[in-house]
Amino acid sequence: MAILVTGGAGYIGSHTCVELLNAGFNIVVVDNLSNSHPEALKRVTELTNKSFPSYFIDLMDRDSLDHVFKEHHIDAVIHFAGLKAVGESVQFPLKYYHDNLMSTTTLCEVMEENNVRQLIFSSSATVYGVPQHVPIDENAPIGAINPYGRTKQVIEQILHDLVQSNPNWSVAILRYFNPVGAHKSGRIGEDPSGVPNNLVPYIAQVAVGKLTEVSVYGKDYDTLDGTGVRDYIHVVDLALGHLKALLKIRATQGVCTYNLGTGQGFSVLEMIQAFQEASGRTIPYRISNRRQGDIATCYAETTKANTELNWIAERGIEEMCRDTWRWQSMNPNGYRELATLAQKG
Ligand code: NAD
Ligand code: UFG
């Protein structure tokens, strides 16, 4: 029996693979490496001392995916694979709708054909759009404000329809807030291609000297210091949430939706301060205009996940920043440096 992890070479996927293997699960990874490097999977093996099969295929390649299900006894799927850049989704909406929807529907069809009906799906707090109040609970109205978020919203609806059509399915929809941090070893972490879009990877690259200063997008929000407030969650806590969700879907049928966050919000300036303390580096920053599409404040109501999944995020922002810094300083060019060295060699 094995858990299929789609997008297992990616940021959240690789951390979840480590926790699954450490907990004694067998895993099989599928990833097309469009936003990741196979080195991440080598390091998962190094950290856990366990090897596992990996297939570098696209989820939309139905025959190859079916082959994976025929080769292995899969009993549940954790579905991380997808495109995730908000700005890019505004520029290339058709690509986002095509890839995210087609990969998920192909996966569900192949699962159905192979009698595998337990699924965990990576959704996002972005589905809430502009929240009417905080903390945001799972019953808050949804209304994503960009194409990426709308792909998550549509997939959530597809999964509800699927469960409605066949009650043997068991699906957990996990709405992540802002994942940051890295494995404490510093061997795996977030490896954005190009200039990072998200705050914490950007701060980390300023701290390590790759970028000169952080642009703080707006200081006139209705928040404690005028900068945007978010619910940052350590990626290892997030990974552990998937193990709890796995227990849940094994024991129940139907579809359930959970926020995975800490329930606490921190401002941009608080994050910069925390990162300075964790890294011992000065982080220069400049206040700039608001970024289009940003909201003032977003943090989760986590009671449902705490009680129904018996899960709670345990790692605070000091640990998030310390672990990000360890990863960034040990791997200033992410996994790419290795690829370049290998090409030269
Ligand atoms: P990531 O880009 O690091 O990982 C996604 C992985 O999926 C990559 O390794 C990529 O190569 C692979 N992939 C993409 N399309 C594929 C396809 N068609 N077939 C096979 N593999 C494919 O992203 P992440 O940060 O680890 O995010 C994982 C999931 O969580 C995504 O679905 C993302 O939308 C969601 N999510 C992420 C965040 C965040 O801030 N990181 C927040 C909320 C939700
Ligand atoms: N910010 C800056 N400067 C930067 C980057 C970000 O000031 O260089 C600010 C933003 O304005 C915001 C906060 O830092 O106030 C966090 O921004 P991120 O880009 O790190 O995160 P977002 O909350 O905008 O969005 C992220 C992902 C989405 C996901 C969402 C919720 O990009 O895909 O978290 O999970 F949906």
GROMACS .gro file of C-alpha atoms and ligand atoms in nm:
model
  425
    1MET     CA    1   0.000   0.000   0.000
    2ALA     CA    2   0.139   0.341  -0.092
    3ILE     CA    3   0.048   0.707  -0.097
    4LEU     CA    4   0.084   0.874  -0.436
    5VAL     CA    5   0.226   1.224  -0.394
    6THR     CA    6   0.173   1.443  -0.701
    7GLY     CA    7   0.409   1.741  -0.710
    8GLY     CA    8   0.626   1.559  -0.457
    9ALA     CA    9   0.947   1.728  -0.579
   10GLY     CA   10   0.802   2.074  -0.505
   11TYR     CA   11   0.829   2.285  -0.193
   12ILE     CA   12   0.540   2.156   0.018
   13GLY     CA   13   0.542   1.813  -0.150
   14SER     CA   14   0.906   1.738  -0.062
   15HIS     CA   15   0.852   1.829   0.305
   16THR     CA   16   0.540   1.613   0.315
   17CYS     CA   17   0.732   1.320   0.160
   18VAL     CA   18   0.982   1.342   0.448
   19GLU     CA   19   0.707   1.334   0.711
   20LEU     CA   20   0.521   1.050   0.535
   21LEU     CA   21   0.836   0.837   0.513
   22ASN     CA   22   0.930   0.915   0.874
   23ALA     CA   23   0.581   0.805   0.980
   24GLY     CA   24   0.629   0.471   0.802
   25PHE     CA   25   0.420   0.526   0.487
   26ASN     CA   26   0.534   0.398   0.149
   27ILE     CA   27   0.521   0.670  -0.113
   28VAL     CA   28   0.528   0.704  -0.491
   29VAL     CA   29   0.603   1.047  -0.641
   30VAL     CA   30   0.479   1.189  -0.970
   31ASP     CA   31   0.617   1.525  -1.083
   32ASN     CA   32   0.684   1.682  -1.423
   33LEU     CA   33   0.966   1.895  -1.273
   34SER     CA   34   0.817   2.210  -1.429
   35ASN     CA   35   0.886   2.397  -1.105
   36SER     CA   36   1.124   2.169  -0.918
   37HIS     CA   37   1.446   1.974  -0.932
   38PRO     CA   38   1.504   1.599  -0.881
   39GLU     CA   39   1.774   1.687  -0.627
   40ALA     CA   40   1.492   1.764  -0.381
   41LEU     CA   41   1.386   1.398  -0.398
   42LYS     CA   42   1.743   1.276  -0.353
   43ARG     CA   43   1.759   1.483  -0.037
   44VAL     CA   44   1.428   1.342   0.086
   45THR     CA   45   1.593   1.000   0.063
   46GLU     CA   46   1.906   1.131   0.233
   47LEU     CA   47   1.702   1.277   0.522
   48THR     CA   48   1.487   0.969   0.576
   49ASN     CA   49   1.726   0.695   0.467
   50LYS     CA   50   1.440   0.558   0.258
   51SER     CA   51   1.412   0.525  -0.117
   52PHE     CA   52   1.089   0.537  -0.316
   53PRO     CA   53   0.980   0.529  -0.681
   54SER     CA   54   0.955   0.861  -0.867
   55TYR     CA   55   0.801   0.920  -1.209
   56PHE     CA   56   0.891   1.238  -1.395
   57ILE     CA   57   0.570   1.258  -1.595
   58ASP     CA   58   0.291   1.509  -1.643
   59LEU     CA   59  -0.041   1.435  -1.475
   60MET     CA   60  -0.213   1.514  -1.805
   61ASP     CA   61  -0.030   1.217  -1.961
   62ARG     CA   62  -0.311   0.975  -1.881
   63ASP     CA   63  -0.144   0.656  -2.005
   64SER     CA   64   0.174   0.712  -1.806
   65LEU     CA   65  -0.029   0.801  -1.498
   66ASP     CA   66  -0.242   0.490  -1.538
   67HIS     CA   67   0.080   0.287  -1.562
   68VAL     CA   68   0.185   0.423  -1.218
   69PHE     CA   69  -0.146   0.306  -1.069
   70LYS     CA   70  -0.105  -0.035  -1.233
   71GLU     CA   71   0.256  -0.072  -1.110
   72HIS     CA   72   0.183   0.017  -0.748
   73HIS     CA   73  -0.090  -0.052  -0.500
   74ILE     CA   74  -0.194   0.308  -0.437
   75ASP     CA   75  -0.449   0.358  -0.161
   76ALA     CA   76  -0.463   0.738  -0.140
   77VAL     CA   77  -0.337   1.043  -0.328
   78ILE     CA   78  -0.203   1.373  -0.198
   79HIS     CA   79  -0.236   1.615  -0.488
   80PHE     CA   80   0.010   1.906  -0.469
   81ALA     CA   81   0.090   1.934  -0.842
   82GLY     CA   82  -0.021   2.254  -1.007
   83LEU     CA   83   0.079   2.599  -1.123
   84LYS     CA   84   0.076   2.852  -0.839
   85ALA     CA   85   0.200   3.198  -0.940
   86VAL     CA   86  -0.075   3.458  -0.905
   87GLY     CA   87   0.082   3.718  -1.139
   88GLU     CA   88   0.157   3.460  -1.407
   89SER     CA   89  -0.203   3.338  -1.387
   90VAL     CA   90  -0.325   3.690  -1.469
   91GLN     CA   91  -0.091   3.697  -1.770
   92PHE     CA   92  -0.165   3.343  -1.891
   93PRO     CA   93  -0.511   3.251  -1.762
   94LEU     CA   94  -0.573   2.981  -2.023
   95LYS     CA   95  -0.256   2.799  -1.925
   96TYR     CA   96  -0.363   2.804  -1.560
   97TYR     CA   97  -0.717   2.685  -1.630
   98HIS     CA   98  -0.593   2.423  -1.874
   99ASP     CA   99  -0.312   2.278  -1.663
  100ASN     CA  100  -0.466   2.295  -1.317
  101LEU     CA  101  -0.810   2.169  -1.420
  102MET     CA  102  -0.695   1.911  -1.675
  103SER     CA  103  -0.431   1.762  -1.446
  104THR     CA  104  -0.680   1.730  -1.160
  105THR     CA  105  -0.963   1.584  -1.369
  106THR     CA  106  -0.725   1.339  -1.539
  107LEU     CA  107  -0.594   1.234  -1.198
  108CYS     CA  108  -0.947   1.180  -1.062
  109GLU     CA  109  -1.051   0.982  -1.372
  110VAL     CA  110  -0.747   0.755  -1.344
  111MET     CA  111  -0.807   0.715  -0.971
  112GLU     CA  112  -1.172   0.620  -1.035
  113GLU     CA  113  -1.072   0.367  -1.302
  114ASN     CA  114  -0.827   0.211  -1.057
  115ASN     CA  115  -1.069   0.212  -0.763
  116VAL     CA  116  -0.868   0.462  -0.561
  117ARG     CA  117  -1.100   0.719  -0.408
  118GLN     CA  118  -0.912   0.884  -0.123
  119LEU     CA  119  -0.775   1.225  -0.209
  120ILE     CA  120  -0.619   1.524  -0.035
  121PHE     CA  121  -0.622   1.841  -0.241
  122SER     CA  122  -0.401   2.150  -0.196
  123SER     CA  123  -0.632   2.446  -0.200
  124SER     CA  124  -0.551   2.794  -0.078
  125ALA     CA  125  -0.672   3.078   0.139
  126THR     CA  126  -0.678   3.270  -0.187
  127VAL     CA  127  -1.025   3.121  -0.254
  128TYR     CA  128  -1.165   3.355   0.014
  129GLY     CA  129  -1.077   3.659  -0.196
  130VAL     CA  130  -1.139   3.975   0.008
  131PRO     CA  131  -1.252   3.843   0.348
  132GLN     CA  132  -1.551   4.009   0.514
  133HIS     CA  133  -1.400   3.942   0.856
  134VAL     CA  134  -1.101   3.778   1.024
  135PRO     CA  135  -1.024   3.519   1.139
  136ILE     CA  136  -1.162   3.346   0.829
  137ASP     CA  137  -1.352   3.024   0.892
  138GLU     CA  138  -1.428   2.754   0.639
  139ASN     CA  139  -1.788   2.873   0.596
  140ALA     CA  140  -1.686   3.222   0.491
  141PRO     CA  141  -1.800   3.308   0.138
  142ILE     CA  142  -1.551   3.225  -0.131
  143GLY     CA  143  -1.472   3.447  -0.426
  144ALA     CA  144  -1.117   3.433  -0.558
  145ILE     CA  145  -0.994   3.750  -0.726
  146ASN     CA  146  -0.737   3.608  -0.971
  147PRO     CA  147  -0.729   3.320  -1.222
  148TYR     CA  148  -0.500   3.105  -1.004
  149GLY     CA  149  -0.742   3.133  -0.713
  150ARG     CA  150  -1.036   3.063  -0.941
  151THR     CA  151  -0.872   2.737  -1.057
  152LYS     CA  152  -0.862   2.630  -0.690
  153GLN     CA  153  -1.224   2.735  -0.644
  154VAL     CA  154  -1.340   2.542  -0.952
  155ILE     CA  155  -1.142   2.232  -0.850
  156GLU     CA  156  -1.301   2.244  -0.505
  157GLN     CA  157  -1.642   2.248  -0.677
  158ILE     CA  158  -1.543   1.959  -0.906
  159LEU     CA  159  -1.443   1.754  -0.601
  160HIS     CA  160  -1.777   1.827  -0.433
  161ASP     CA  161  -1.960   1.717  -0.750
  162LEU     CA  162  -1.748   1.402  -0.768
  163VAL     CA  163  -1.827   1.303  -0.410
  164GLN     CA  164  -2.193   1.378  -0.476
  165SER     CA  165  -2.186   1.142  -0.776
  166ASN     CA  166  -2.020   0.861  -0.586
  167PRO     CA  167  -2.026   0.857  -0.205
  168ASN     CA  168  -1.737   0.611  -0.195
  169TRP     CA  169  -1.499   0.899  -0.251
  170SER     CA  170  -1.333   1.055   0.050
  171VAL     CA  171  -1.176   1.394  -0.010
  172ALA     CA  172  -1.003   1.647   0.215
  173ILE     CA  173  -0.968   1.999   0.077
  174LEU     CA  174  -0.692   2.181   0.264
  175ARG     CA  175  -0.682   2.559   0.235
  176TYR     CA  176  -0.327   2.666   0.312
  177PHE     CA  177  -0.253   3.012   0.443
  178ASN     CA  178   0.107   3.136   0.384
  179PRO     CA  179   0.357   2.847   0.391
  180VAL     CA  180   0.714   2.947   0.482
  181GLY     CA  181   1.019   2.789   0.647
  182ALA     CA  182   1.214   2.479   0.561
  183HIS     CA  183   1.321   2.144   0.703
  184LYS     CA  184   1.542   2.199   1.008
  185SER     CA  185   1.835   2.023   0.838
  186GLY     CA  186   1.862   2.304   0.580
  187ARG     CA  187   1.872   2.037   0.306
  188ILE     CA  188   1.527   2.101   0.154
  189GLY     CA  189   1.338   2.428   0.123
  190GLU     CA  190   1.160   2.663  -0.112
  191ASP     CA  191   1.352   2.720  -0.436
  192PRO     CA  192   1.169   2.984  -0.638
  193SER     CA  193   1.272   3.024  -0.999
  194GLY     CA  194   1.369   3.382  -1.083
  195VAL     CA  195   1.292   3.670  -0.850
  196PRO     CA  196   1.061   3.550  -0.571
  197ASN     CA  197   0.704   3.685  -0.567
  198ASN     CA  198   0.639   3.600  -0.206
  199LEU     CA  199   0.759   3.795   0.094
  200VAL     CA  200   0.966   3.546   0.294
  201PRO     CA  201   1.174   3.404   0.004
  202TYR     CA  202   1.233   3.764  -0.105
  203ILE     CA  203   1.353   3.868   0.243
  204ALA     CA  204   1.578   3.559   0.252
  205GLN     CA  205   1.743   3.653  -0.077
  206VAL     CA  206   1.803   4.007   0.048
  207ALA     CA  207   1.956   3.866   0.368
  208VAL     CA  208   2.193   3.644   0.170
  209GLY     CA  209   2.293   3.934  -0.057
  210LYS     CA  210   2.132   3.820  -0.384
  211LEU     CA  211   1.880   4.107  -0.383
  212THR     CA  212   1.938   4.457  -0.252
  213GLU     CA  213   1.625   4.555  -0.060
  214VAL     CA  214   1.270   4.447   0.014
  215SER     CA  215   0.990   4.656  -0.135
  216VAL     CA  216   0.719   4.679   0.128
  217TYR     CA  217   0.396   4.693  -0.070
  218GLY     CA  218   0.200   4.966   0.104
  219LYS     CA  219   0.209   5.120   0.451
  220ASP     CA  220  -0.140   5.266   0.448
  221TYR     CA  221  -0.346   4.955   0.522
  222ASP     CA  222  -0.577   4.948   0.820
  223THR     CA  223  -0.338   4.729   1.023
  224LEU     CA  224  -0.120   4.781   1.333
  225ASP     CA  225   0.171   4.932   1.137
  226GLY     CA  226   0.001   4.995   0.802
  227THR     CA  227   0.158   4.693   0.626
  228GLY     CA  228  -0.021   4.377   0.511
  229VAL     CA  229  -0.093   4.107   0.770
  230ARG     CA  230  -0.080   3.734   0.688
  231ASP     CA  231  -0.098   3.398   0.861
  232TYR     CA  232   0.246   3.245   0.802
  233ILE     CA  233   0.264   2.871   0.866
  234HIS     CA  234   0.578   2.657   0.893
  235VAL     CA  235   0.593   2.412   0.604
  236VAL     CA  236   0.665   2.121   0.842
  237ASP     CA  237   0.347   2.197   1.039
  238LEU     CA  238   0.165   2.209   0.706
  239ALA     CA  239   0.316   1.875   0.603
  240LEU     CA  240   0.206   1.719   0.932
  241GLY     CA  241  -0.146   1.847   0.868
  242HIS     CA  242  -0.154   1.621   0.560
  243LEU     CA  243  -0.075   1.315   0.772
  244LYS     CA  244  -0.367   1.400   0.999
  245ALA     CA  245  -0.593   1.456   0.697
  246LEU     CA  246  -0.487   1.116   0.566
  247LEU     CA  247  -0.609   0.951   0.886
  248LYS     CA  248  -0.935   1.143   0.850
  249ILE     CA  249  -1.009   1.040   0.490
  250ARG     CA  250  -0.921   0.679   0.567
  251ALA     CA  251  -1.183   0.677   0.842
  252THR     CA  252  -1.464   0.870   0.672
  253GLN     CA  253  -1.633   0.929   0.338
  254GLY     CA  254  -1.752   1.249   0.175
  255VAL     CA  255  -1.573   1.578   0.143
  256CYS     CA  256  -1.436   1.798   0.419
  257THR     CA  257  -1.259   2.131   0.404
  258TYR     CA  258  -1.001   2.263   0.651
  259ASN     CA  259  -0.801   2.581   0.692
  260LEU     CA  260  -0.436   2.511   0.766
  261GLY     CA  261  -0.286   2.815   0.933
  262THR     CA  262  -0.168   2.923   1.277
  263GLY     CA  263  -0.460   3.157   1.346
  264GLN     CA  264  -0.217   3.444   1.406
  265GLY     CA  265  -0.134   3.732   1.174
  266PHE     CA  266   0.201   3.909   1.133
  267SER     CA  267   0.271   4.225   0.937
  268VAL     CA  268   0.536   4.269   0.669
  269LEU     CA  269   0.747   4.483   0.903
  270GLU     CA  270   0.716   4.225   1.181
  271MET     CA  271   0.839   3.956   0.941
  272ILE     CA  272   1.136   4.167   0.834
  273GLN     CA  273   1.223   4.229   1.202
  274ALA     CA  274   1.190   3.858   1.288
  275PHE     CA  275   1.412   3.763   0.993
  276GLN     CA  276   1.676   4.017   1.095
  277GLU     CA  277   1.686   3.861   1.441
  278ALA     CA  278   1.701   3.506   1.305
  279SER     CA  279   1.973   3.578   1.051
  280GLY     CA  280   2.176   3.843   1.229
  281ARG     CA  281   2.171   4.034   0.900
  282THR     CA  282   2.030   4.380   0.834
  283ILE     CA  283   1.745   4.368   0.585
  284PRO     CA  284   1.719   4.699   0.397
  285TYR     CA  285   1.365   4.783   0.290
  286ARG     CA  286   1.179   5.062   0.118
  287ILE     CA  287   0.809   5.145   0.139
  288SER     CA  288   0.654   5.128  -0.208
  289ASN     CA  289   0.304   5.134  -0.355
  290ARG     CA  290   0.044   4.872  -0.276
  291ARG     CA  291   0.059   4.562  -0.498
  292GLN     CA  292  -0.253   4.527  -0.709
  293GLY     CA  293  -0.491   4.262  -0.578
  294ASP     CA  294  -0.346   4.251  -0.224
  295ILE     CA  295  -0.571   4.259   0.080
  296ALA     CA  296  -0.494   4.419   0.418
  297THR     CA  297  -0.537   4.128   0.655
  298CYS     CA  298  -0.581   3.754   0.624
  299TYR     CA  299  -0.557   3.492   0.897
  300ALA     CA  300  -0.727   3.166   0.968
  301GLU     CA  301  -0.983   3.038   1.212
  302THR     CA  302  -0.824   2.700   1.281
  303THR     CA  303  -1.068   2.543   1.529
  304LYS     CA  304  -1.209   2.299   1.274
  305ALA     CA  305  -0.868   2.150   1.188
  306ASN     CA  306  -0.765   2.157   1.555
  307THR     CA  307  -1.068   1.959   1.668
  308GLU     CA  308  -1.158   1.737   1.371
  309LEU     CA  309  -0.803   1.657   1.255
  310ASN     CA  310  -0.644   1.679   1.598
  311TRP     CA  311  -0.381   1.903   1.440
  312ILE     CA  312  -0.229   2.231   1.549
  313ALA     CA  313   0.054   2.440   1.405
  314GLU     CA  314   0.331   2.435   1.666
  315ARG     CA  315   0.616   2.633   1.512
  316GLY     CA  316   0.631   3.010   1.564
  317ILE     CA  317   0.775   3.285   1.343
  318GLU     CA  318   1.120   3.266   1.505
  319GLU     CA  319   1.149   2.903   1.393
  320MET     CA  320   1.001   2.983   1.049
  321CYS     CA  321   1.264   3.254   0.995
  322ARG     CA  322   1.551   3.053   1.146
  323ASP     CA  323   1.476   2.751   0.925
  324THR     CA  324   1.430   2.964   0.614
  325TRP     CA  325   1.763   3.131   0.685
  326ARG     CA  326   1.943   2.799   0.739
  327TRP     CA  327   1.811   2.670   0.403
  328GLN     CA  328   1.888   2.997   0.221
  329SER     CA  329   2.242   3.036   0.362
  330MET     CA  330   2.332   2.670   0.303
  331ASN     CA  331   2.185   2.677  -0.052
  332PRO     CA  332   2.215   3.036  -0.180
  333ASN     CA  333   2.123   2.924  -0.531
  334GLY     CA  334   1.874   2.661  -0.428
  335TYR     CA  335   1.904   2.326  -0.606
  336ARG     CA  336   2.011   2.493  -0.931
  337GLU     CA  337   2.375   2.530  -0.837
  338LEU     CA  338   2.400   2.154  -0.840
  339ALA     CA  339   2.244   2.132  -1.184
  340THR     CA  340   2.498   2.382  -1.317
  341LEU     CA  341   2.788   2.195  -1.158
  342ALA     CA  342   2.661   1.866  -1.303
  343GLN     CA  343   2.639   2.021  -1.652
  344LYS     CA  344   2.994   2.156  -1.624
  345GLY     CA  345   3.123   1.823  -1.497
  346NAD     P1  346   0.567   2.390  -0.613
  346NAD     O1  347   0.560   2.458  -0.744
  346NAD     O2  348   0.694   2.396  -0.536
  346NAD     O3  349   0.525   2.236  -0.627
  346NAD     C1  350   0.433   2.194  -0.724
  346NAD     C2  351   0.497   2.076  -0.797
  346NAD     O4  352   0.405   2.027  -0.895
  346NAD     C3  353   0.624   2.114  -0.870
  346NAD     O5  354   0.727   2.023  -0.834
  346NAD     C4  355   0.589   2.101  -1.019
  346NAD     O6  356   0.700   2.061  -1.095
  346NAD     C5  357   0.478   1.998  -1.014
  346NAD     N1  358   0.379   2.006  -1.123
  346NAD     C6  359   0.313   2.117  -1.167
  346NAD     N2  360   0.229   2.084  -1.266
  346NAD     C7  361   0.238   1.950  -1.284
  346NAD     C8  362   0.176   1.857  -1.371
  346NAD     N3  363   0.084   1.896  -1.462
  346NAD     N4  364   0.211   1.727  -1.364
  346NAD     C9  365   0.304   1.685  -1.275
  346NAD     N5  366   0.366   1.769  -1.189
  346NAD    C10  367   0.334   1.900  -1.194
  346NAD     O7  368   0.446   2.448  -0.523
  346NAD     P2  369   0.418   2.434  -0.368
  346NAD     O8  370   0.445   2.566  -0.305
  346NAD     O9  371   0.483   2.314  -0.316
  346NAD    O10  372   0.260   2.416  -0.372
  346NAD    C11  373   0.200   2.289  -0.374
  346NAD    C12  374   0.050   2.307  -0.391
  346NAD    O11  375   0.000   2.390  -0.284
  346NAD    C13  376   0.009   2.377  -0.520
  346NAD    O12  377  -0.109   2.316  -0.568
  346NAD    C14  378  -0.019   2.519  -0.476
  346NAD    O13  379  -0.113   2.582  -0.560
  346NAD    C15  380  -0.073   2.498  -0.336
  346NAD     N6  381  -0.055   2.615  -0.248
  346NAD    C16  382   0.069   2.668  -0.233
  346NAD    C17  383   0.086   2.782  -0.153
  346NAD    C18  384   0.222   2.846  -0.137
  346NAD    O14  385   0.227   2.964  -0.099
  346NAD     N7  386   0.332   2.776  -0.160
  346NAD    C19  387  -0.025   2.839  -0.087
  346NAD    C20  388  -0.149   2.780  -0.103
  346NAD    C21  389  -0.164   2.667  -0.185
  347UFG     N1  390   0.487   4.171   0.025
  347UFG     C1  391   0.573   4.280   0.028
  347UFG     N2  392   0.683   4.275  -0.052
  347UFG     C2  393   0.713   4.166  -0.131
  347UFG     C3  394   0.624   4.056  -0.132
  347UFG     C4  395   0.511   4.063  -0.052
  347UFG     O1  396   0.549   4.377   0.097
  347UFG     O2  397   0.816   4.168  -0.201
  347UFG     C5  398   0.368   4.172   0.115
  347UFG     C6  399   0.236   4.158   0.044
  347UFG     O3  400   0.187   4.284   0.006
  347UFG     C7  401   0.152   4.090   0.154
  347UFG     C8  402   0.253   4.005   0.230
  347UFG     O4  403   0.380   4.060   0.200
  347UFG     O5  404   0.101   4.187   0.241
  347UFG     C9  405   0.253   3.858   0.188
  347UFG     O6  406   0.269   3.849   0.046
  347UFG     P1  407   0.302   3.711  -0.027
  347UFG     O7  408   0.319   3.741  -0.171
  347UFG     O8  409   0.413   3.642   0.044
  347UFG     O9  410   0.172   3.623   0.001
  347UFG     P2  411   0.019   3.648  -0.040
  347UFG    O10  412  -0.058   3.648   0.089
  347UFG    O11  413   0.003   3.763  -0.128
  347UFG    O12  414  -0.015   3.518  -0.124
  347UFG    C10  415   0.037   3.389  -0.092
  347UFG    C11  416   0.049   3.308  -0.222
  347UFG    C12  417  -0.086   3.281  -0.279
  347UFG    C13  418  -0.168   3.211  -0.174
  347UFG    C14  419  -0.177   3.296  -0.049
  347UFG    C15  420  -0.254   3.226   0.059
  347UFG    O13  421   0.125   3.380  -0.317
  347UFG    O14  422  -0.076   3.196  -0.389
  347UFG    O15  423  -0.046   3.324  -0.002
  347UFG    O16  424  -0.207   3.099   0.075
  347UFG     F1  425  -0.291   3.190  -0.221
   0.00000   0.00000   0.00000
